[in-house]
Coordinates of N, CA and C in Angstrom, one line a residue:
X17 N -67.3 49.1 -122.8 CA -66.5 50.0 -122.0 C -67.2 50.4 -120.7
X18 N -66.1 50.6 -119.8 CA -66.9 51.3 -118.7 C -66.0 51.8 -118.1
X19 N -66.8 53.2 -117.8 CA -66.3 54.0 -117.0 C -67.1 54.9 -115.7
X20 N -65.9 54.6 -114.3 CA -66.7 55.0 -113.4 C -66.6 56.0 -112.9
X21 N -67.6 57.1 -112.3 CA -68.0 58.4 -112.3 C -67.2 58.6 -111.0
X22 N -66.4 59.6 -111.2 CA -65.7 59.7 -109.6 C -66.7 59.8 -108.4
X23 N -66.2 59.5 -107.0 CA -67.0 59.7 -105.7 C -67.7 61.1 -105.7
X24 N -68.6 61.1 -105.1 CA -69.4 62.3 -104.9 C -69.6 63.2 -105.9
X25 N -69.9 62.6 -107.1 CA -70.1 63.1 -108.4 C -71.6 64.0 -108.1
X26 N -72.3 62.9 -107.3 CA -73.9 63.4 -107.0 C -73.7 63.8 -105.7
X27 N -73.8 65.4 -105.5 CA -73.7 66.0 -103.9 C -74.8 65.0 -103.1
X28 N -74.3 64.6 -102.0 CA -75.2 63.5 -101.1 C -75.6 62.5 -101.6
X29 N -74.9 61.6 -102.4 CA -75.1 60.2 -102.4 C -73.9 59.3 -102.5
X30 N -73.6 58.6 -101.7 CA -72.3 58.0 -101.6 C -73.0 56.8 -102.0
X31 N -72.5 56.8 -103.3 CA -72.6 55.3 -104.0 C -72.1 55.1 -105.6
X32 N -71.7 54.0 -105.3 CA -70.8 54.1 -106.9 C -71.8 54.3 -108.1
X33 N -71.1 54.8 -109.2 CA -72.1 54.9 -110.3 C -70.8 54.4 -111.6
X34 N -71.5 54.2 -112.6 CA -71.0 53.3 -113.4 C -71.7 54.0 -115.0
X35 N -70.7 54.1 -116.5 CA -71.2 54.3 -117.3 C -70.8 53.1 -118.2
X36 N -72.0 52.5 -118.6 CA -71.1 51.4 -119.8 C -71.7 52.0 -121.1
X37 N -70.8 51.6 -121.9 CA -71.2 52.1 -123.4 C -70.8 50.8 -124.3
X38 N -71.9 50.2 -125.1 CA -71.8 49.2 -126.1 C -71.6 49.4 -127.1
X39 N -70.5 48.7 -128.1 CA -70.7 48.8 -129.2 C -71.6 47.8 -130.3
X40 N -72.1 48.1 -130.9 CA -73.2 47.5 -131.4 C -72.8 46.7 -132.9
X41 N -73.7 45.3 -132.3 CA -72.9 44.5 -133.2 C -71.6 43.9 -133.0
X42 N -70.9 44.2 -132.1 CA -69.2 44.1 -131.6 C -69.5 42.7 -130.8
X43 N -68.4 41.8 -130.9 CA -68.5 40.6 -130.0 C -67.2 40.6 -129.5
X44 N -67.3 40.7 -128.1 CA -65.4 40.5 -127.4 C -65.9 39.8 -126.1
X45 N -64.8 38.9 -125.6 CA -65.1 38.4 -124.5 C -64.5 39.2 -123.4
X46 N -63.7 40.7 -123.9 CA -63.0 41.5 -122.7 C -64.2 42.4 -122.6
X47 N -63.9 43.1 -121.5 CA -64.8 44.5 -121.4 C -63.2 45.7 -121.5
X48 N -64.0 46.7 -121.4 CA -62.6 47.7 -120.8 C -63.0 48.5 -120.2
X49 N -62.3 48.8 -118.7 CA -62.3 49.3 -117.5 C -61.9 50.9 -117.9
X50 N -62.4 51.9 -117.3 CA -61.9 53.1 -117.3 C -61.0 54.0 -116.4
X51 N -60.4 54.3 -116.3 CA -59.9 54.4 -114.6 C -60.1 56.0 -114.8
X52 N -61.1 56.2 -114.2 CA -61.6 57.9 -113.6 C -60.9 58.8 -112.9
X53 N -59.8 57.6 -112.3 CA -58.8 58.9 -111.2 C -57.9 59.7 -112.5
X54 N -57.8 58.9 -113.3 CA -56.8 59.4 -114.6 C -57.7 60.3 -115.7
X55 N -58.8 60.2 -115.7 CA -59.6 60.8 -116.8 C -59.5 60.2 -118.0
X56 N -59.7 58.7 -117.7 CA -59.6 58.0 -119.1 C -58.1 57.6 -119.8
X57 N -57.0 58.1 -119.0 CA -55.6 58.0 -119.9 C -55.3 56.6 -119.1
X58 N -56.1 55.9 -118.5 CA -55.1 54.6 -118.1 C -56.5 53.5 -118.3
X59 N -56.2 52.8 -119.0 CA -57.6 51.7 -119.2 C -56.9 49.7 -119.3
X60 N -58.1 49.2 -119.0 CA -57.4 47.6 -118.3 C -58.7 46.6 -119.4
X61 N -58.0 46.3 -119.6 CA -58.8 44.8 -120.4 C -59.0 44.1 -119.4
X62 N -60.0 43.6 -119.3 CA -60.6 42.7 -118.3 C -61.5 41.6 -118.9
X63 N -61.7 40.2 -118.8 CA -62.0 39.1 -119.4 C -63.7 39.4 -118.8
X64 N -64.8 38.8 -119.5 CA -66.0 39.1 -119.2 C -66.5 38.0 -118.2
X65 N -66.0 37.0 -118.4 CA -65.9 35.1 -117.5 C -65.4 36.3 -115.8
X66 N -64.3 37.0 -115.3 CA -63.6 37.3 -114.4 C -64.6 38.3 -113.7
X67 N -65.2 38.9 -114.7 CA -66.3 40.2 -114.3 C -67.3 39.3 -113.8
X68 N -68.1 38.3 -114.5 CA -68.8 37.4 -114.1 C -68.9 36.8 -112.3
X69 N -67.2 36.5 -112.4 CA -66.9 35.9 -111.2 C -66.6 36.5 -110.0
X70 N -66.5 38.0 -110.1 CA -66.2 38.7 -108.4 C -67.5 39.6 -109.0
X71 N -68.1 39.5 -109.6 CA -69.3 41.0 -109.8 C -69.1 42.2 -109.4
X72 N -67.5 42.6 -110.4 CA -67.2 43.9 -109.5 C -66.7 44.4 -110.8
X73 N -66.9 46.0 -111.1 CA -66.9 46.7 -112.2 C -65.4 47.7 -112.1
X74 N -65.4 47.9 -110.5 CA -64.4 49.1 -110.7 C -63.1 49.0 -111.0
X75 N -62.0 49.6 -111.4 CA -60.5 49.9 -112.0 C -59.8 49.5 -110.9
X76 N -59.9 50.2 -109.6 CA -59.3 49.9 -108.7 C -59.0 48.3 -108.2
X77 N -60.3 47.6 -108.2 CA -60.0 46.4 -107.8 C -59.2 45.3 -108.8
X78 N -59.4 45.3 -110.2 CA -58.5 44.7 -110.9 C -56.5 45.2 -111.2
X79 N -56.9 46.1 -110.3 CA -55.4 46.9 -110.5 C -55.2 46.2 -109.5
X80 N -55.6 46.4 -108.1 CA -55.2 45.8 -106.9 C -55.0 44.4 -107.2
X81 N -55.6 43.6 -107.6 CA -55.6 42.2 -108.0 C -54.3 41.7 -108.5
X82 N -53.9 42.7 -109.8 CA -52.8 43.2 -110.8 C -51.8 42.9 -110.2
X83 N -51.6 44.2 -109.6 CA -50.4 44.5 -108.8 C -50.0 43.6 -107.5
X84 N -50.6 43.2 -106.8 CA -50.8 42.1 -105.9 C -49.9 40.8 -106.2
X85 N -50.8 40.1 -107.4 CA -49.9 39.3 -108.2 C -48.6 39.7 -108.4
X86 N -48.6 40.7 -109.0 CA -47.1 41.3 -109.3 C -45.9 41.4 -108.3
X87 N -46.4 41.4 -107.1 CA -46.0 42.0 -105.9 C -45.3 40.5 -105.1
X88 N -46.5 39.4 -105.1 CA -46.3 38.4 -104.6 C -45.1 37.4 -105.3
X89 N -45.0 37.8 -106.7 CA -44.4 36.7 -107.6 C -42.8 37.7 -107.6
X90 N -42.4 38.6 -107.1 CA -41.0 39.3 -107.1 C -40.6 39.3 -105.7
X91 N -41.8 38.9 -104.8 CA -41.0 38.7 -103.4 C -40.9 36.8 -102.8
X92 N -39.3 36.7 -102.6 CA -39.2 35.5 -102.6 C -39.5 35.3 -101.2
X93 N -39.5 34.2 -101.0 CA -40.2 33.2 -99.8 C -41.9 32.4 -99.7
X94 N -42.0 32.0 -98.8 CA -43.3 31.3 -99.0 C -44.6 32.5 -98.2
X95 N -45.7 32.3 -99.4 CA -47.0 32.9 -99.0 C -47.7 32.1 -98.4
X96 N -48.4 32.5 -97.3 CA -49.8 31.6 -97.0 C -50.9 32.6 -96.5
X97 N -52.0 31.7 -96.5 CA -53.2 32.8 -96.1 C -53.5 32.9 -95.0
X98 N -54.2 33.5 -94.4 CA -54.6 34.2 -92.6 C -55.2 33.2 -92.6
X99 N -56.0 32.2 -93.6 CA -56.8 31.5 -92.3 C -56.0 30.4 -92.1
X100 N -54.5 29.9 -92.7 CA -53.7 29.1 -92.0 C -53.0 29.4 -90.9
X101 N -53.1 30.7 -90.8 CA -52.3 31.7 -89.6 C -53.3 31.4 -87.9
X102 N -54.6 31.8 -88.6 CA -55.4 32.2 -87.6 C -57.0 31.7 -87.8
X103 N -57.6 31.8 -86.9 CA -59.2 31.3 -87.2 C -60.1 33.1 -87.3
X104 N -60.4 33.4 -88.2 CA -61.0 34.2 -88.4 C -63.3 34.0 -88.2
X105 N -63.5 35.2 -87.4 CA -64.9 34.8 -86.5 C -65.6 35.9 -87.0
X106 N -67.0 35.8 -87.4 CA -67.7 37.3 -87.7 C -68.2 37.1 -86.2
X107 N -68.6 38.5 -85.5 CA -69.2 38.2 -84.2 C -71.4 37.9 -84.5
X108 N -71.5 37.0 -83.6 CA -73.2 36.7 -84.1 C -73.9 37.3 -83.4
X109 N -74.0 38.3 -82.8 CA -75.0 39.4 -81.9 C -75.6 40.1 -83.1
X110 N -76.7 40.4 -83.4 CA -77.4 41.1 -84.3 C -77.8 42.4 -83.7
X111 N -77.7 43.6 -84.6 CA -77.8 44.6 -83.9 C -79.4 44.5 -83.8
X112 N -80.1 45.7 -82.9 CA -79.5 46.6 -82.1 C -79.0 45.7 -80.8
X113 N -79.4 44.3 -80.7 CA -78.4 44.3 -79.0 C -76.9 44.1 -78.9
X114 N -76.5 43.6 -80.5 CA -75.3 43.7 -80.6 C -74.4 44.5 -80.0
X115 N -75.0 46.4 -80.4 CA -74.4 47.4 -79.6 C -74.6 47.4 -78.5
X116 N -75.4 47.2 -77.7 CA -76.1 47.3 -76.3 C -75.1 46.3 -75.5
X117 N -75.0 45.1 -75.6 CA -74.4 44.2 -74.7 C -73.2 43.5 -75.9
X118 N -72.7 43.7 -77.1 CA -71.7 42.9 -76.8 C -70.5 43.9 -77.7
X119 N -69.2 43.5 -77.6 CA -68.2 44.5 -78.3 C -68.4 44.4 -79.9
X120 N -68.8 46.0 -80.0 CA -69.2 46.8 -81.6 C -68.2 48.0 -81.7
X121 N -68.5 47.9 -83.1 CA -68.0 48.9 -83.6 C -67.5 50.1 -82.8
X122 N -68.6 50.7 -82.2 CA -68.5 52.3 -81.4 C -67.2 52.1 -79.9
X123 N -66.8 50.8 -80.0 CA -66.3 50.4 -78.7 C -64.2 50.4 -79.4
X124 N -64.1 51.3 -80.4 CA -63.1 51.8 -81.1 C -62.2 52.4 -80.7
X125 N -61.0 52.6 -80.0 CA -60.0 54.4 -80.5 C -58.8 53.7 -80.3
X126 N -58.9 54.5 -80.9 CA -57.1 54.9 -81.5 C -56.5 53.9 -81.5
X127 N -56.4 53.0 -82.3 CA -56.1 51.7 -82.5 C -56.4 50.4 -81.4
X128 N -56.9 50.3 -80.3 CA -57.7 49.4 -79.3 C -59.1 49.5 -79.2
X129 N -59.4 48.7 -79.2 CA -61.3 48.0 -78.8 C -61.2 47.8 -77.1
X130 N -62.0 48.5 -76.6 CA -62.4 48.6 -75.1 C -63.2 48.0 -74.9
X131 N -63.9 47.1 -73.7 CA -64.4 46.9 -73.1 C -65.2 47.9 -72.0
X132 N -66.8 48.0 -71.5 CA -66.8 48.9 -70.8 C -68.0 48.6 -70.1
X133 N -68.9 49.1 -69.0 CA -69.8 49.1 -67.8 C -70.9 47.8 -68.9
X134 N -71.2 48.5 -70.1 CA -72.9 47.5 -71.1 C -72.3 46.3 -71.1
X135 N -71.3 45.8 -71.1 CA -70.5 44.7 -71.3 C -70.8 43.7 -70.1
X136 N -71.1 44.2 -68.8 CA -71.5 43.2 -67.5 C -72.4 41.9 -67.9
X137 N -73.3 42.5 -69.2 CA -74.8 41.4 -68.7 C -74.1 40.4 -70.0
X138 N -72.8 40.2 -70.1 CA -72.4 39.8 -71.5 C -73.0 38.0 -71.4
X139 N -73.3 37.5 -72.6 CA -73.9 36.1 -72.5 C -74.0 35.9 -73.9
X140 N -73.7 34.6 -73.7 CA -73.8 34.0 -75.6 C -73.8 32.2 -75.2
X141 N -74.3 31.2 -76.0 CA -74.4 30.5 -75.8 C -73.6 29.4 -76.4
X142 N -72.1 30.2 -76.4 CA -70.9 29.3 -77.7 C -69.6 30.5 -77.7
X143 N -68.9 30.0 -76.2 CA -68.0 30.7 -76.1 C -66.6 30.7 -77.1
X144 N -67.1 29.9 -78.0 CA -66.7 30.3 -78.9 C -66.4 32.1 -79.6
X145 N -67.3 32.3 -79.2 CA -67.8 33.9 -80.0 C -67.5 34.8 -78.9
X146 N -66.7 34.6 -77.4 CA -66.4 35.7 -76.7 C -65.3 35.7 -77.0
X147 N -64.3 36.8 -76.4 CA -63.5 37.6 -76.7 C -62.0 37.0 -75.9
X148 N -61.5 36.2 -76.5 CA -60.2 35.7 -75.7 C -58.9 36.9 -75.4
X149 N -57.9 36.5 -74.8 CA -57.0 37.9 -74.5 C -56.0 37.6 -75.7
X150 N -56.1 36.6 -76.8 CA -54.6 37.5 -77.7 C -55.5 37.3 -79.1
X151 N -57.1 37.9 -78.8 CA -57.8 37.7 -80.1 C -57.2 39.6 -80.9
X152 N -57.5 39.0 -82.1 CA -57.1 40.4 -82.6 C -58.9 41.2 -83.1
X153 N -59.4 42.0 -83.4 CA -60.0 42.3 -83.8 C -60.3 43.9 -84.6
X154 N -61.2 43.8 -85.9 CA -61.2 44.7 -86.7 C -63.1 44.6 -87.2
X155 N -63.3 46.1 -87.8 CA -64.7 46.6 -87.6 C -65.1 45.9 -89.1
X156 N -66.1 45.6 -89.1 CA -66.3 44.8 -90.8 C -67.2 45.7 -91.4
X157 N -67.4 47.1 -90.9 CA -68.1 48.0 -91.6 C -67.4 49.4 -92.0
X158 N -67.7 50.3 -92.4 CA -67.2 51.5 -92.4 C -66.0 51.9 -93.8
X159 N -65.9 53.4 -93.7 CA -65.4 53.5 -94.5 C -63.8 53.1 -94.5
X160 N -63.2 53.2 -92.9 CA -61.8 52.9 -92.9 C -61.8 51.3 -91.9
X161 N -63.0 50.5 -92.2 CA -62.6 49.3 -91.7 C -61.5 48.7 -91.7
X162 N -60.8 48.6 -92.8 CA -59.8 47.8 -92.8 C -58.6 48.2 -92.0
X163 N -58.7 49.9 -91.5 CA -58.0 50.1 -90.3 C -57.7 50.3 -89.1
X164 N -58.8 49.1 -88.8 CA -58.9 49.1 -87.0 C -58.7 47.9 -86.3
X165 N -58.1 47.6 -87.2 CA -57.1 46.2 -86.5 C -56.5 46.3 -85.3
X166 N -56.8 45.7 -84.1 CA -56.4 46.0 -82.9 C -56.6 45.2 -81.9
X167 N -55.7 45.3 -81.0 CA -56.0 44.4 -79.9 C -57.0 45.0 -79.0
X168 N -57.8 44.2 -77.8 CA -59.2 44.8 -76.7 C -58.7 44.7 -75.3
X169 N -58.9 45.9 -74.7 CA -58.5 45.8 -73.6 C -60.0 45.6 -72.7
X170 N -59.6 44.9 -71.4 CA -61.1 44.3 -70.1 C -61.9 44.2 -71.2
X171 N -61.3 43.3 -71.8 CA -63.0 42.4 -72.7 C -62.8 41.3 -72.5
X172 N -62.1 40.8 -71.6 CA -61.9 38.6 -72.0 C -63.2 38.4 -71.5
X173 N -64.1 37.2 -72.4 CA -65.4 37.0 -72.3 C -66.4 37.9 -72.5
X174 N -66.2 38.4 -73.2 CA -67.6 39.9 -74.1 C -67.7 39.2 -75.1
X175 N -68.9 39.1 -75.7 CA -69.4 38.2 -77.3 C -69.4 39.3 -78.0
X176 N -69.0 38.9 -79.1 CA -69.4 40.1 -80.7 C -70.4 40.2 -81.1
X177 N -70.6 41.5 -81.5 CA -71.6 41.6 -82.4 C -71.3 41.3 -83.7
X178 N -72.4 41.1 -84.7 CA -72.1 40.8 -86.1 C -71.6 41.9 -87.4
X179 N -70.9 43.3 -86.3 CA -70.4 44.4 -86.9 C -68.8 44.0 -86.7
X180 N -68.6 43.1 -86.3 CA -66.9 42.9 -86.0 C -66.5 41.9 -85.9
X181 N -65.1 41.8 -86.9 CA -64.6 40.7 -87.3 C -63.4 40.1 -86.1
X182 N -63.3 38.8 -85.9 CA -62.2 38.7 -84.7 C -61.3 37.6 -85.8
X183 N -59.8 37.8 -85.5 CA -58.9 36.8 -86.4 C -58.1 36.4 -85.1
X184 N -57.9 35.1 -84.6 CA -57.8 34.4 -83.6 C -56.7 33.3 -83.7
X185 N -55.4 33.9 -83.7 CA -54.0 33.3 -84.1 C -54.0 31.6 -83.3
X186 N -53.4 30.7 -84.3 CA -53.2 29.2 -84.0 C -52.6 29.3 -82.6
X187 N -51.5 29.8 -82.7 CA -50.9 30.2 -81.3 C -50.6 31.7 -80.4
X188 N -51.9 31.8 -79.1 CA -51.7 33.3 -78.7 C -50.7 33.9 -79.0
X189 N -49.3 33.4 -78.7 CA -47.8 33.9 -78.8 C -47.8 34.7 -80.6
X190 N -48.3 34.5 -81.1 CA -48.4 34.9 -82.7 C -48.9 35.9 -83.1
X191 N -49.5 36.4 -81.7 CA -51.3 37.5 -81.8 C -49.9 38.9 -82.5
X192 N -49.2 39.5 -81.9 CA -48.2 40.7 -82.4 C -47.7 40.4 -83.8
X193 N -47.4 39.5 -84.2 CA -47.1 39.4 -85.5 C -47.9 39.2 -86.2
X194 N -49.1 38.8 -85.8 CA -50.0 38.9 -86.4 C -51.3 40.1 -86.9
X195 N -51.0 40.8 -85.3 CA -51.6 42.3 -85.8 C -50.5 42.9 -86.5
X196 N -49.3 42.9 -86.4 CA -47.9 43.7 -87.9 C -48.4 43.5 -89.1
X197 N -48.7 42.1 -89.5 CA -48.7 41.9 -90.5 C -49.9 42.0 -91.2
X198 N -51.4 42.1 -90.5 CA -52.8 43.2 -90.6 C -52.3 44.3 -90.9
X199 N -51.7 45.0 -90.1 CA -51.4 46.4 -90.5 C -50.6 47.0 -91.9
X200 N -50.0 46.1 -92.1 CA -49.2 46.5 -93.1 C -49.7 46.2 -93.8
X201 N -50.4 45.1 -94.1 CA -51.2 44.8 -95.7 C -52.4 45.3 -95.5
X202 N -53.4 45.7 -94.8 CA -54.6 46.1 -94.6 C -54.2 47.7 -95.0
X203 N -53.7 48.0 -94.5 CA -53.1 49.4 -94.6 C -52.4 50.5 -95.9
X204 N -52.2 49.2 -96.5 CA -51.9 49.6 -98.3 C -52.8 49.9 -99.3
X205 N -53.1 51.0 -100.2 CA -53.9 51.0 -101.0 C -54.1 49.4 -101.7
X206 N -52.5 49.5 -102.3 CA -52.2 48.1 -103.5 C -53.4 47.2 -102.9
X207 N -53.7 46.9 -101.7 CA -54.5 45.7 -100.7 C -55.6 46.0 -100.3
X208 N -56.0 47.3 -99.8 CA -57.3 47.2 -99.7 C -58.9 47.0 -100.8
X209 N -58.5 47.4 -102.5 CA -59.6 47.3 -102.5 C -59.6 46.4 -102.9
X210 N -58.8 44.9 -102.6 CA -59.7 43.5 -103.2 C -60.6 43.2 -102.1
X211 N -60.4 43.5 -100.9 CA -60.8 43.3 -99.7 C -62.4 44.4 -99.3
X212 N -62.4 45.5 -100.0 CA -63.6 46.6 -99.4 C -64.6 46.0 -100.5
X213 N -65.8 46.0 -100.0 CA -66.9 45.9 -101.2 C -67.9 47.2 -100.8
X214 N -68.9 46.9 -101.4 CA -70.1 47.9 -101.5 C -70.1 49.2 -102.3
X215 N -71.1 49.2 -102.7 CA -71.1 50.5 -103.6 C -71.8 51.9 -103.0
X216 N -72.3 51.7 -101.7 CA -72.7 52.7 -101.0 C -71.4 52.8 -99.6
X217 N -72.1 52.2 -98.7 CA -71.5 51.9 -97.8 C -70.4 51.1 -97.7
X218 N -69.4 50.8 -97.0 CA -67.9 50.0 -97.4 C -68.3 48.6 -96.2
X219 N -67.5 47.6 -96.5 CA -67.9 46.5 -96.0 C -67.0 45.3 -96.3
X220 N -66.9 44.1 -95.5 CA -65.9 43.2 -96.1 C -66.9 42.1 -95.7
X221 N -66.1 41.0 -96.0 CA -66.5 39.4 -95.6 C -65.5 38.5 -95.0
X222 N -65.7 37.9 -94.3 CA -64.8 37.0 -93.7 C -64.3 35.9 -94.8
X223 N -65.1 35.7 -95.9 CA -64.8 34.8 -96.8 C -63.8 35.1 -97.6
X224 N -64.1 36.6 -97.9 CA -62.5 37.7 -98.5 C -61.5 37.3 -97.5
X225 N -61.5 37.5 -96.5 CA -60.0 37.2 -95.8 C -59.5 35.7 -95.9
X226 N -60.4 34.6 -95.5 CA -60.1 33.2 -95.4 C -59.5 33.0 -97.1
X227 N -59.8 33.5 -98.1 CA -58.8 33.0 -99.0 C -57.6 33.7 -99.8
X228 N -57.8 35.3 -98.6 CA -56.1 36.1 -99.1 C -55.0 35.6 -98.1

């Protein structure tokens, strides 16, 4: 069994905590999940091969997983994934110059990424990794990463840092439907937590997107 200790159980430490309890002598190839938001009244069988495979303990993510499926198989038409849509880029600036000279994190509000004066000495060696005008881009750190999906204003040609993710539609003309359709599924509980990792800090990977 396992059950996980709600957030901020320990005043000042933002990090998941986890109780497992064995039964001894017992052989199952499920484990069972606890769901803490409920106090124990809602619990999930989960295959120990599946735990193995995403190395992830919490209730939330196999619900999301759950329901997801559930979600996809009652809505008719054809699915496909972002990276058939778009080319998805982590930026390669390593902090600290990442922040200094190329578009980060702090370069954020209210739903657009700015461009600004640090941005002049911009240089990268694979313009690949600058900033085209109908790239979309979102923060690959933080607690509400997954909702800063946005378009950058006076950034064409600024390189990324490796704090932010760019998704770079097959055809410019696609970049609006393509930030809609970020928003709306990034923006769902049901969706975000297959997508957030970390047990301290929140975080994603480009690899998570290339095969949702």
């Amino acid at each position: 069994f396992v059950r996980e200790l709600p957030l901020s159980t320990f005043p000042g430490v933002e990090c998941r905590f986890y109780l497992l309890v064995f039964v001894k002598g017992a052989r199952s190839e499920h484990s069972v999940l606890c769901n803490h938001d409920l106090e124990g009244k809602e619990r999930m069988q989960v295959s120990t091969q599946l735990i193995r495979n995403h190395l992830r303990l919490d209730f939330a993510f196999y619900e999301s997983v759950r329901d997801f499926e559930q979600l996809r198989s009652a809505v008719k038409g054809e699915w496909s994934t972002l990276a058939d849509r778009c080319e998805i880029i982590r930026g390669r600036i390593a902090s600290p110059e990442g922040a200094r000279r190329g578009m980060h994190t702090t370069d954020y509000f209210d739903g657009v990424w700015y461009g600004n004066e640090r941005h002049k000495s911009k240089r990268t060696d694979d313009p690949r990794f600058n900033i085209m005008s109908h790239d979309l881009l979102m923060s690959r750190v933080g607690r509400r990463c997954l909702l800063t999906c946005g378009r950058s204003r006076y950034s064409r040609g600024v390189p990324l840092s490796d704090c932010v993710i760019c998704f770079r539609p097959s055809k410019p003309k696609d970049s609006i439907d393509l930030l809609f359709t970020i928003r709306v599924l990034f923006g769902s509980v049901l969706y975000q937590s297959q997508l957030v990792r970390g047990s301290g800090a929140s975080f994603v990977k480009v690899h998570g997107f290339q095969t949702h």
